mmCIF file of C-alpha atoms in Angstrom:
data_model
loop_
_atom_site.group_PDB
_atom_site.id
_atom_site.type_symbol
_atom_site.label_atom_id
_atom_site.label_comp_id
_atom_site.label_asym_id
_atom_site.label_seq_id
_atom_site.Cartn_x
_atom_site.Cartn_y
_atom_site.Cartn_z
ATOM 1 C CA UNK D 1 -14.647 -9.169 -31.761
ATOM 2 C CA UNK D 2 -16.202 -12.517 -32.829
ATOM 3 C CA UNK D 3 -17.237 -11.325 -36.293
ATOM 4 C CA UNK D 4 -14.977 -11.423 -39.381
ATOM 5 C CA UNK D 5 -13.226 -8.238 -40.479
ATOM 6 C CA UNK D 6 -15.406 -5.621 -42.135
ATOM 7 C CA UNK D 7 -15.525 -5.805 -45.934
ATOM 8 C CA UNK D 8 -13.546 -2.818 -47.287
ATOM 9 C CA UNK D 9 -16.035 -2.341 -50.167
ATOM 10 C CA UNK D 10 -18.692 0.182 -49.048
ATOM 11 C CA UNK D 11 -22.412 -0.415 -49.485
ATOM 12 C CA UNK D 12 -23.753 0.912 -52.818
ATOM 13 C CA UNK D 13 -26.867 2.396 -51.155
ATOM 14 C CA UNK D 14 -27.872 3.559 -47.652
ATOM 15 C CA UNK D 15 -28.527 0.939 -45.010
ATOM 16 C CA UNK D 16 -32.133 2.088 -44.560
ATOM 17 C CA UNK D 17 -32.884 1.467 -48.248
ATOM 18 C CA UNK D 18 -31.493 -2.057 -48.137
ATOM 19 C CA UNK D 19 -33.537 -2.742 -45.009
ATOM 20 C CA UNK D 20 -36.763 -1.454 -46.595
ATOM 21 C CA UNK D 21 -36.176 -3.598 -49.669
ATOM 22 C CA UNK D 22 -35.343 -6.564 -47.462
ATOM 23 C CA UNK D 23 -38.554 -6.196 -45.457
ATOM 24 C CA UNK D 24 -40.729 -5.807 -48.564
ATOM 25 C CA UNK D 25 -39.254 -8.758 -50.458
ATOM 26 C CA UNK D 26 -39.074 -11.001 -47.404
ATOM 27 C CA UNK D 27 -42.745 -10.309 -46.638
ATOM 28 C CA UNK D 28 -43.682 -11.415 -50.159
ATOM 29 C CA UNK D 29 -41.443 -14.459 -49.819
ATOM 30 C CA UNK D 30 -43.008 -15.427 -46.496
ATOM 31 C CA UNK D 31 -46.496 -15.254 -48.037
ATOM 32 C CA UNK D 32 -45.425 -17.768 -50.698
ATOM 33 C CA UNK D 33 -43.924 -20.022 -48.021
ATOM 34 C CA UNK D 34 -47.201 -19.932 -46.117
ATOM 35 C CA UNK D 35 -49.188 -20.761 -49.255
ATOM 36 C CA UNK D 36 -46.836 -23.610 -50.156
ATOM 37 C CA UNK D 37 -46.859 -25.260 -46.734
ATOM 38 C CA UNK D 38 -50.603 -24.820 -46.254
ATOM 39 C CA UNK D 39 -51.402 -25.786 -49.845
ATOM 40 C CA UNK D 40 -49.327 -28.971 -49.735
ATOM 41 C CA UNK D 41 -50.890 -29.967 -46.419
ATOM 42 C CA UNK D 42 -54.422 -29.507 -47.750
ATOM 43 C CA UNK D 43 -53.688 -31.120 -51.119
ATOM 44 C CA UNK D 44 -52.338 -34.231 -49.383
ATOM 45 C CA UNK D 45 -55.172 -34.358 -46.835
ATOM 46 C CA UNK D 46 -58.009 -33.725 -49.281
ATOM 47 C CA UNK D 47 -56.663 -36.127 -51.870
ATOM 48 C CA UNK D 48 -56.177 -38.862 -49.290
ATOM 49 C CA UNK D 49 -59.750 -38.472 -48.073
ATOM 50 C CA UNK D 50 -61.137 -38.543 -51.641
ATOM 51 C CA UNK D 51 -58.752 -41.150 -53.044
ATOM 52 C CA UNK D 52 -61.606 -43.574 -53.806
ATOM 53 C CA UNK D 53 -63.852 -41.101 -55.628
ATOM 54 C CA UNK D 54 -62.452 -38.568 -58.080
ATOM 55 C CA UNK D 55 -65.910 -37.074 -58.705
ATOM 56 C CA UNK D 56 -66.277 -35.438 -55.300
ATOM 57 C CA UNK D 57 -65.750 -31.709 -54.635
ATOM 58 C CA UNK D 58 -62.981 -32.658 -52.199
ATOM 59 C CA UNK D 59 -60.999 -34.340 -54.970
ATOM 60 C CA UNK D 60 -61.650 -31.403 -57.269
ATOM 61 C CA UNK D 61 -60.323 -28.977 -54.675
ATOM 62 C CA UNK D 62 -57.217 -31.093 -54.045
ATOM 63 C CA UNK D 63 -56.555 -31.383 -57.775
ATOM 64 C CA UNK D 64 -56.864 -27.634 -58.235
ATOM 65 C CA UNK D 65 -54.328 -27.029 -55.462
ATOM 66 C CA UNK D 66 -51.980 -29.593 -57.007
ATOM 67 C CA UNK D 67 -52.117 -27.739 -60.332
ATOM 68 C CA UNK D 68 -51.459 -24.356 -58.758
ATOM 69 C CA UNK D 69 -48.609 -25.310 -56.420
ATOM 70 C CA UNK D 70 -45.863 -25.586 -59.073
ATOM 71 C CA UNK D 71 -46.546 -21.927 -59.920
ATOM 72 C CA UNK D 72 -46.516 -21.015 -56.230
ATOM 73 C CA UNK D 73 -43.126 -22.716 -55.939
ATOM 74 C CA UNK D 74 -41.868 -20.561 -58.811
ATOM 75 C CA UNK D 75 -42.831 -17.441 -56.862
ATOM 76 C CA UNK D 76 -41.385 -18.890 -53.661
ATOM 77 C CA UNK D 77 -37.966 -19.467 -55.223
ATOM 78 C CA UNK D 78 -37.758 -16.212 -57.161
ATOM 79 C CA UNK D 79 -39.086 -14.060 -54.320
ATOM 80 C CA UNK D 80 -36.647 -15.759 -51.940
ATOM 81 C CA UNK D 81 -33.543 -14.647 -53.814
ATOM 82 C CA UNK D 82 -33.769 -10.843 -53.267
ATOM 83 C CA UNK D 83 -34.183 -10.898 -49.455
ATOM 84 C CA UNK D 84 -31.337 -13.402 -49.162
ATOM 85 C CA UNK D 85 -29.101 -11.130 -51.234
ATOM 86 C CA UNK D 86 -30.083 -8.070 -49.191
ATOM 87 C CA UNK D 87 -29.386 -10.012 -45.987
ATOM 88 C CA UNK D 88 -25.958 -10.989 -47.306
ATOM 89 C CA UNK D 89 -25.183 -7.340 -48.082
ATOM 90 C CA UNK D 90 -26.209 -6.147 -44.619
ATOM 91 C CA UNK D 91 -25.229 -9.109 -42.425
ATOM 92 C CA UNK D 92 -22.692 -10.975 -44.559
ATOM 93 C CA UNK D 93 -20.074 -11.231 -41.828
ATOM 94 C CA UNK D 94 -22.553 -13.159 -39.674
ATOM 95 C CA UNK D 95 -24.623 -14.953 -42.324
ATOM 96 C CA UNK D 96 -21.676 -16.233 -44.357
ATOM 97 C CA UNK D 97 -20.094 -17.625 -41.196
ATOM 98 C CA UNK D 98 -23.191 -19.487 -40.035
ATOM 99 C CA UNK D 99 -23.816 -20.818 -43.557
ATOM 100 C CA UNK D 100 -20.292 -22.264 -43.744
ATOM 101 C CA UNK D 101 -20.601 -23.850 -40.314
ATOM 102 C CA UNK D 102 -23.610 -25.890 -41.520
ATOM 103 C CA UNK D 103 -22.341 -26.034 -45.106
ATOM 104 C CA UNK D 104 -23.465 -29.585 -45.851
ATOM 105 C CA UNK D 105 -27.059 -28.792 -44.903
ATOM 106 C CA UNK D 106 -26.956 -25.376 -46.568
ATOM 107 C CA UNK D 107 -25.846 -26.901 -49.876
ATOM 108 C CA UNK D 108 -28.339 -29.740 -49.460
ATOM 109 C CA UNK D 109 -31.144 -27.163 -49.757
ATOM 110 C CA UNK D 110 -30.539 -27.078 -53.531
ATOM 111 C CA UNK D 111 -31.094 -30.817 -53.931
ATOM 112 C CA UNK D 112 -34.033 -31.018 -51.519
ATOM 113 C CA UNK D 113 -35.720 -28.090 -53.255
ATOM 114 C CA UNK D 114 -35.202 -29.668 -56.669
ATOM 115 C CA UNK D 115 -36.763 -32.923 -55.499
ATOM 116 C CA UNK D 116 -39.720 -31.150 -53.863
ATOM 117 C CA UNK D 117 -40.249 -29.092 -57.014
ATOM 118 C CA UNK D 118 -40.192 -32.219 -59.194
ATOM 119 C CA UNK D 119 -42.756 -33.931 -56.969
ATOM 120 C CA UNK D 120 -45.100 -30.979 -57.415
ATOM 121 C CA UNK D 121 -45.111 -31.439 -61.176
ATOM 122 C CA UNK D 122 -45.651 -35.191 -60.875
ATOM 123 C CA UNK D 123 -48.584 -34.581 -58.525
ATOM 124 C CA UNK D 124 -50.075 -32.021 -60.923
ATOM 125 C CA UNK D 125 -49.796 -34.477 -63.821
ATOM 126 C CA UNK D 126 -51.508 -37.216 -61.820
ATOM 127 C CA UNK D 127 -54.239 -34.745 -60.870
ATOM 128 C CA UNK D 128 -54.869 -34.118 -64.578
ATOM 129 C CA UNK D 129 -55.129 -37.889 -65.006
ATOM 130 C CA UNK D 130 -57.629 -38.100 -62.104
ATOM 131 C CA UNK D 131 -55.265 -40.339 -60.141
ATOM 132 C CA UNK D 132 -54.256 -40.176 -56.482
ATOM 133 C CA UNK D 133 -51.268 -38.049 -55.607
ATOM 134 C CA UNK D 134 -51.519 -37.425 -51.870
ATOM 135 C CA UNK D 135 -48.279 -39.269 -51.102
ATOM 136 C CA UNK D 136 -46.388 -37.100 -53.600
ATOM 137 C CA UNK D 137 -47.722 -33.935 -51.959
ATOM 138 C CA UNK D 138 -46.795 -35.323 -48.565
ATOM 139 C CA UNK D 139 -43.221 -36.076 -49.656
ATOM 140 C CA UNK D 140 -42.897 -32.604 -51.147
ATOM 141 C CA UNK D 141 -44.223 -31.135 -47.890
ATOM 142 C CA UNK D 142 -41.561 -33.019 -45.926
ATOM 143 C CA UNK D 143 -38.882 -31.565 -48.174
ATOM 144 C CA UNK D 144 -40.208 -28.013 -47.946
ATOM 145 C CA UNK D 145 -40.554 -28.124 -44.170
ATOM 146 C CA UNK D 146 -37.054 -29.578 -43.780
ATOM 147 C CA UNK D 147 -35.687 -26.694 -45.828
ATOM 148 C CA UNK D 148 -37.516 -24.396 -43.431
ATOM 149 C CA UNK D 149 -35.823 -26.160 -40.535
ATOM 150 C CA UNK D 150 -32.405 -25.592 -42.119
ATOM 151 C CA UNK D 151 -33.158 -21.920 -42.715
ATOM 152 C CA UNK D 152 -34.435 -21.407 -39.174
ATOM 153 C CA UNK D 153 -31.269 -23.024 -37.838
ATOM 154 C CA UNK D 154 -28.967 -20.922 -40.005
ATOM 155 C CA UNK D 155 -30.704 -17.641 -39.294
ATOM 156 C CA UNK D 156 -30.545 -18.235 -35.559
ATOM 157 C CA UNK D 157 -26.960 -19.502 -35.699
ATOM 158 C CA UNK D 158 -25.874 -16.213 -37.305
ATOM 159 C CA UNK D 159 -26.992 -14.513 -34.077
ATOM 160 C CA UNK D 160 -24.802 -16.749 -31.886
ATOM 161 C CA UNK D 161 -21.143 -15.881 -32.559
ATOM 162 C CA UNK D 162 -20.230 -17.220 -29.135
ATOM 163 C CA UNK D 163 -20.756 -20.824 -30.353
ATOM 164 C CA UNK D 164 -19.118 -20.541 -33.791
ATOM 165 C CA UNK D 165 -15.620 -21.601 -32.789
ATOM 166 C CA UNK D 166 -16.854 -24.502 -30.686
ATOM 167 C CA UNK D 167 -19.103 -25.711 -33.509
ATOM 168 C CA UNK D 168 -16.264 -25.527 -36.026
ATOM 169 C CA UNK D 169 -13.921 -27.444 -33.761
ATOM 170 C CA UNK D 170 -16.544 -30.140 -33.266
ATOM 171 C CA UNK D 171 -17.222 -30.524 -37.001
ATOM 172 C CA UNK D 172 -15.066 -28.541 -39.474
ATOM 173 C CA UNK D 173 -16.876 -30.169 -42.415
ATOM 174 C CA UNK D 174 -20.177 -28.426 -41.628
ATOM 175 C CA UNK D 175 -22.169 -31.642 -41.326
ATOM 176 C CA UNK D 176 -23.623 -30.978 -37.876
ATOM 177 C CA UNK D 177 -26.613 -28.828 -36.974
ATOM 178 C CA UNK D 178 -26.165 -26.824 -33.772
ATOM 179 C CA UNK D 179 -28.328 -27.387 -30.727
ATOM 180 C CA UNK D 180 -29.026 -25.517 -27.535
ATOM 181 C CA UNK D 181 -30.739 -22.417 -28.970
ATOM 182 C CA UNK D 182 -34.185 -22.058 -27.344
ATOM 183 C CA UNK D 183 -35.427 -19.753 -30.126
ATOM 184 C CA UNK D 184 -34.951 -22.071 -33.118
ATOM 185 C CA UNK D 185 -37.960 -24.349 -32.548
ATOM 186 C CA UNK D 186 -40.425 -21.510 -31.788
ATOM 187 C CA UNK D 187 -39.331 -19.657 -34.921
ATOM 188 C CA UNK D 188 -39.749 -22.763 -37.054
ATOM 189 C CA UNK D 189 -43.178 -23.621 -35.626
ATOM 190 C CA UNK D 190 -44.292 -20.022 -36.003
ATOM 191 C CA UNK D 191 -43.600 -20.194 -39.739
ATOM 192 C CA UNK D 192 -45.286 -23.573 -40.179
ATOM 193 C CA UNK D 193 -48.428 -22.854 -38.136
ATOM 194 C CA UNK D 194 -48.947 -19.332 -39.464
ATOM 195 C CA UNK D 195 -49.086 -20.960 -42.901
ATOM 196 C CA UNK D 196 -52.578 -22.262 -42.160
ATOM 197 C CA UNK D 197 -53.911 -18.797 -41.329
ATOM 198 C CA UNK D 198 -52.634 -17.231 -44.558
ATOM 199 C CA UNK D 199 -53.699 -20.269 -46.600
ATOM 200 C CA UNK D 200 -57.173 -19.941 -45.108
ATOM 201 C CA UNK D 201 -57.322 -16.329 -46.283
ATOM 202 C CA UNK D 202 -56.220 -17.430 -49.764
ATOM 203 C CA UNK D 203 -58.967 -20.079 -49.858
ATOM 204 C CA UNK D 204 -61.553 -17.427 -48.998
ATOM 205 C CA UNK D 205 -60.325 -15.309 -51.903
ATOM 206 C CA UNK D 206 -60.455 -18.293 -54.274
ATOM 207 C CA UNK D 207 -63.945 -19.169 -53.069
ATOM 208 C CA UNK D 208 -65.142 -15.618 -53.670
ATOM 209 C CA UNK D 209 -63.356 -14.707 -56.902
ATOM 210 C CA UNK D 210 -62.228 -18.009 -58.431
ATOM 211 C CA UNK D 211 -63.825 -19.925 -61.292
ATOM 212 C CA UNK D 212 -64.592 -23.184 -59.467
ATOM 213 C CA UNK D 213 -67.966 -24.841 -59.495
ATOM 214 C CA UNK D 214 -70.435 -23.970 -56.761
ATOM 215 C CA UNK D 215 -69.885 -27.042 -54.583
ATOM 216 C CA UNK D 216 -66.100 -26.672 -54.698
ATOM 217 C CA UNK D 217 -66.292 -22.969 -53.883
ATOM 218 C CA UNK D 218 -68.489 -23.788 -50.887
ATOM 219 C CA UNK D 219 -65.865 -26.278 -49.700
ATOM 220 C CA UNK D 220 -63.062 -23.745 -50.141
ATOM 221 C CA UNK D 221 -65.063 -21.148 -48.242
ATOM 222 C CA UNK D 222 -65.816 -23.458 -45.326
ATOM 223 C CA UNK D 223 -62.237 -24.674 -44.955
ATOM 224 C CA UNK D 224 -60.826 -21.203 -45.503
ATOM 225 C CA UNK D 225 -63.000 -19.765 -42.767
ATOM 226 C CA UNK D 226 -61.886 -22.278 -40.158
ATOM 227 C CA UNK D 227 -58.245 -22.143 -41.185
ATOM 228 C CA UNK D 228 -58.134 -18.351 -41.108
ATOM 229 C CA UNK D 229 -59.913 -18.245 -37.748
ATOM 230 C CA UNK D 230 -58.044 -20.984 -35.915
ATOM 231 C CA UNK D 231 -54.790 -20.296 -37.757
ATOM 232 C CA UNK D 232 -54.871 -16.668 -36.691
ATOM 233 C CA UNK D 233 -55.127 -17.757 -33.068
ATOM 234 C CA UNK D 234 -52.228 -20.202 -33.544
ATOM 235 C CA UNK D 235 -50.162 -17.409 -35.082
ATOM 236 C CA UNK D 236 -50.801 -15.247 -32.027
ATOM 237 C CA UNK D 237 -49.774 -18.023 -29.660
ATOM 238 C CA UNK D 238 -46.581 -18.949 -31.477
ATOM 239 C CA UNK D 239 -45.694 -15.284 -32.028
ATOM 240 C CA UNK D 240 -45.861 -14.640 -28.305
ATOM 241 C CA UNK D 241 -43.786 -17.782 -27.743
ATOM 242 C CA UNK D 242 -41.053 -16.552 -30.131
ATOM 243 C CA UNK D 243 -40.894 -13.240 -28.273
ATOM 244 C CA UNK D 244 -40.853 -14.919 -24.860
ATOM 245 C CA UNK D 245 -37.801 -17.065 -25.752
ATOM 246 C CA UNK D 246 -35.636 -14.063 -26.666
ATOM 247 C CA UNK D 247 -32.904 -13.009 -24.209
ATOM 248 C CA UNK D 248 -33.922 -10.429 -21.635
ATOM 249 C CA UNK D 249 -31.578 -7.815 -23.086
ATOM 250 C CA UNK D 250 -33.195 -8.186 -26.519
ATOM 251 C CA UNK D 251 -36.746 -7.961 -25.163
ATOM 252 C CA UNK D 252 -35.821 -4.835 -23.203
ATOM 253 C CA UNK D 253 -34.203 -3.269 -26.272
ATOM 254 C CA UNK D 254 -37.266 -4.078 -28.387
ATOM 255 C CA UNK D 255 -39.587 -2.468 -25.866
ATOM 256 C CA UNK D 256 -37.492 0.724 -25.816
ATOM 257 C CA UNK D 257 -36.886 1.007 -29.554
ATOM 258 C CA UNK D 258 -38.762 3.781 -31.334
ATOM 259 C CA UNK D 259 -39.439 1.708 -34.465
ATOM 260 C CA UNK D 260 -39.491 -1.940 -33.424
ATOM 261 C CA UNK D 261 -41.515 -1.490 -30.231
ATOM 262 C CA UNK D 262 -44.814 -1.512 -32.103
ATOM 263 C CA UNK D 263 -44.038 -4.496 -34.351
ATOM 264 C CA UNK D 264 -45.218 -7.213 -31.942
ATOM 265 C CA UNK D 265 -48.432 -5.370 -30.930
ATOM 266 C CA UNK D 266 -49.035 -4.665 -34.628
ATOM 267 C CA UNK D 267 -48.625 -8.337 -35.474
ATOM 268 C CA UNK D 268 -50.942 -9.445 -32.673
ATOM 269 C CA UNK D 269 -53.594 -6.939 -33.784
ATOM 270 C CA UNK D 270 -53.400 -8.004 -37.446
ATOM 271 C CA UNK D 271 -53.424 -11.708 -36.599
ATOM 272 C CA UNK D 272 -56.410 -11.120 -34.322
ATOM 273 C CA UNK D 273 -58.272 -9.343 -37.126
ATOM 274 C CA UNK D 274 -57.406 -12.202 -39.471
ATOM 275 C CA UNK D 275 -58.955 -14.677 -37.046
ATOM 276 C CA UNK D 276 -61.988 -12.402 -36.681
ATOM 277 C CA UNK D 277 -62.526 -12.206 -40.441
ATOM 278 C CA UNK D 278 -62.142 -15.984 -40.660
ATOM 279 C CA UNK D 279 -64.809 -16.659 -38.067
ATOM 280 C CA UNK D 280 -66.985 -13.878 -39.502
ATOM 281 C CA UNK D 281 -66.954 -15.551 -42.903
ATOM 282 C CA UNK D 282 -68.675 -18.576 -41.348
ATOM 283 C CA UNK D 283 -71.747 -16.371 -40.921
ATOM 284 C CA UNK D 284 -71.297 -13.713 -43.593
ATOM 285 C CA UNK D 285 -70.587 -14.430 -47.253
ATOM 286 C CA UNK D 286 -69.314 -11.933 -49.776
ATOM 287 C CA UNK D 287 -66.108 -10.169 -50.638
ATOM 288 C CA UNK D 288 -65.632 -8.224 -47.387
ATOM 289 C CA UNK D 289 -64.512 -11.153 -45.155
ATOM 290 C CA UNK D 290 -62.333 -12.540 -47.963
ATOM 291 C CA UNK D 291 -60.567 -9.264 -48.717
ATOM 292 C CA UNK D 292 -60.351 -8.460 -44.998
ATOM 293 C CA UNK D 293 -58.706 -11.803 -44.238
ATOM 294 C CA UNK D 294 -56.260 -11.459 -47.138
ATOM 295 C CA UNK D 295 -55.314 -7.879 -46.216
ATOM 296 C CA UNK D 296 -54.838 -8.566 -42.509
ATOM 297 C CA UNK D 297 -52.965 -11.772 -43.305
ATOM 298 C CA UNK D 298 -50.483 -9.837 -45.429
ATOM 299 C CA UNK D 299 -50.168 -7.052 -42.838
ATOM 300 C CA UNK D 300 -49.569 -9.640 -40.115
ATOM 301 C CA UNK D 301 -46.776 -11.065 -42.258
ATOM 302 C CA UNK D 302 -45.210 -7.619 -42.675
ATOM 303 C CA UNK D 303 -45.393 -7.006 -38.920
ATOM 304 C CA UNK D 304 -43.779 -10.381 -38.243
ATOM 305 C CA UNK D 305 -40.951 -9.574 -40.661
ATOM 306 C CA UNK D 306 -40.361 -6.210 -38.979
ATOM 307 C CA UNK D 307 -40.317 -7.830 -35.537
ATOM 308 C CA UNK D 308 -37.902 -10.443 -36.862
ATOM 309 C CA UNK D 309 -35.684 -7.690 -38.239
ATOM 310 C CA UNK D 310 -35.666 -5.968 -34.864
ATOM 311 C CA UNK D 311 -34.759 -9.166 -33.027
ATOM 312 C CA UNK D 312 -31.855 -9.751 -35.404
ATOM 313 C CA UNK D 313 -30.514 -6.176 -35.255
ATOM 314 C CA UNK D 314 -30.746 -5.853 -31.494
ATOM 315 C CA UNK D 315 -29.325 -9.325 -30.835
ATOM 316 C CA UNK D 316 -26.326 -8.620 -33.044
ATOM 317 C CA UNK D 317 -25.923 -5.150 -31.522
ATOM 318 C CA UNK D 318 -25.699 -6.675 -28.058
ATOM 319 C CA UNK D 319 -22.845 -8.847 -29.355
ATOM 320 C CA UNK D 320 -20.870 -6.090 -31.088
ATOM 321 C CA UNK D 321 -22.331 -5.964 -34.619
ATOM 322 C CA UNK D 322 -24.046 -2.668 -35.523
ATOM 323 C CA UNK D 323 -25.596 -2.977 -38.975
ATOM 324 C CA UNK D 324 -25.968 0.805 -39.214
ATOM 325 C CA UNK D 325 -22.239 1.474 -38.797
ATOM 326 C CA UNK D 326 -21.143 0.337 -42.243
ATOM 327 C CA UNK D 327 -19.429 2.513 -44.876
ATOM 328 C CA UNK D 328 -21.730 3.720 -47.666
ATOM 329 C CA UNK D 329 -20.849 5.108 -51.095
ATOM 330 C CA UNK D 330 -24.230 5.493 -52.785
ATOM 331 C CA UNK D 331 -24.537 5.510 -56.565
ATOM 332 C CA UNK D 332 -27.958 7.124 -56.907
ATOM 333 C CA UNK D 333 -28.266 6.718 -60.670
ATOM 334 C CA UNK D 334 -27.960 2.959 -60.319
ATOM 335 C CA UNK D 335 -30.217 2.978 -57.249
ATOM 336 C CA UNK D 336 -32.992 4.887 -59.051
ATOM 337 C CA UNK D 337 -32.792 2.576 -62.065
ATOM 338 C CA UNK D 338 -32.977 -0.437 -59.778
ATOM 339 C CA UNK D 339 -36.027 0.947 -57.947
ATOM 340 C CA UNK D 340 -37.857 1.628 -61.221
ATOM 341 C CA UNK D 341 -37.231 -1.933 -62.385
ATOM 342 C CA UNK D 342 -38.143 -3.265 -58.933
ATOM 343 C CA UNK D 343 -41.547 -1.542 -58.954
ATOM 344 C CA UNK D 344 -42.175 -2.703 -62.529
ATOM 345 C CA UNK D 345 -41.308 -6.247 -61.482
ATOM 346 C CA UNK D 346 -43.755 -6.131 -58.582
ATOM 347 C CA UNK D 347 -46.448 -4.925 -60.964
ATOM 348 C CA UNK D 348 -45.763 -7.832 -63.305
ATOM 349 C CA UNK D 349 -45.906 -10.276 -60.406
ATOM 350 C CA UNK D 350 -49.245 -8.838 -59.295
ATOM 351 C CA UNK D 351 -50.679 -9.221 -62.781
ATOM 352 C CA UNK D 352 -49.481 -12.836 -63.033
ATOM 353 C CA UNK D 353 -50.984 -13.647 -59.624
ATOM 354 C CA UNK D 354 -54.311 -12.197 -60.824
ATOM 355 C CA UNK D 355 -54.209 -14.414 -63.917
ATOM 356 C CA UNK D 356 -53.337 -17.450 -61.810
ATOM 357 C CA UNK D 357 -56.174 -16.806 -59.363
ATOM 358 C CA UNK D 358 -58.700 -16.613 -62.219
ATOM 359 C CA UNK D 359 -57.523 -19.847 -63.844
ATOM 360 C CA UNK D 360 -60.225 -22.470 -64.270
ATOM 361 C CA UNK D 361 -58.288 -25.415 -62.914
ATOM 362 C CA UNK D 362 -60.875 -26.498 -60.354
ATOM 363 C CA UNK D 363 -63.693 -26.924 -62.809
ATOM 364 C CA UNK D 364 -62.072 -29.984 -64.391
ATOM 365 C CA UNK D 365 -62.957 -32.269 -61.492
ATOM 366 C CA UNK D 366 -66.400 -33.044 -62.927
#
């Protein structure tokens, strides 16, 4: 048995409830990751192209993104904590081990994130001063994507108990990232490239419902349409690649599973609809393509999270770890109170996102 001994403390709620909460919170977290990666990329690109003229719509759009991204980072961090905690509850024996084995990199996430966060605020301040900031956005993007690389490595390493002892013997200090896993790079690229599809959907929503001036909204609409369309196709391609690199036993188990079997087809269908709405918005204006792209983008994210959950469960099951066979001693009074507060928190987040989307940050470019 390659996994550490089972924790004698039983779970405080059923496994299925923790998994539902994990899927919901991780889906929200992934959306913020997509918006951060896509937003930083566009802010850097647009600001670089308009660096000699702060009166253009392109500069105005880049400045608006720069002002919004610190808030997006707030959501990214806070929405990332719950799914990580739920994962530790369900898969702690695997996740704690892999985190320790790359401990130097895992702890470095705190410092890289702090630096990336700081750069966002500096870029926003320079945007208010009508100064260039593309290099700050680019540096922050490098930090965010490197954190994604560390997370992709850790969350694939937790599925490889057969290499843990060898990795520890090679570097007991945790200063070496493992190699040789064919699924790590596809998973990382899937996250990065899918960011453009979801960011495109967000731009369409901003163009339709935001408070920017007409020329800036037209720019957001045009870029959002192409990003949603082409990004949806990239998401399909990388999603298929992630599935193709899984071991044969995992792919067979996914195909036969009553719940997870439909996750990949569901993702491909939602990503295809996202691309369709993106290309449709090039010809048709109005709220329907924007809302359609946003809805299918979120559903595609949920499907990807479910497929990811299935890959993790079935990979670990093939290696002797059954997440469903853990002792449970549910305290339903505490569980109900938590769920009430959880729903209230989601409502508050939704309201704050609505306020953020209606903010008049773009209009200040003129």
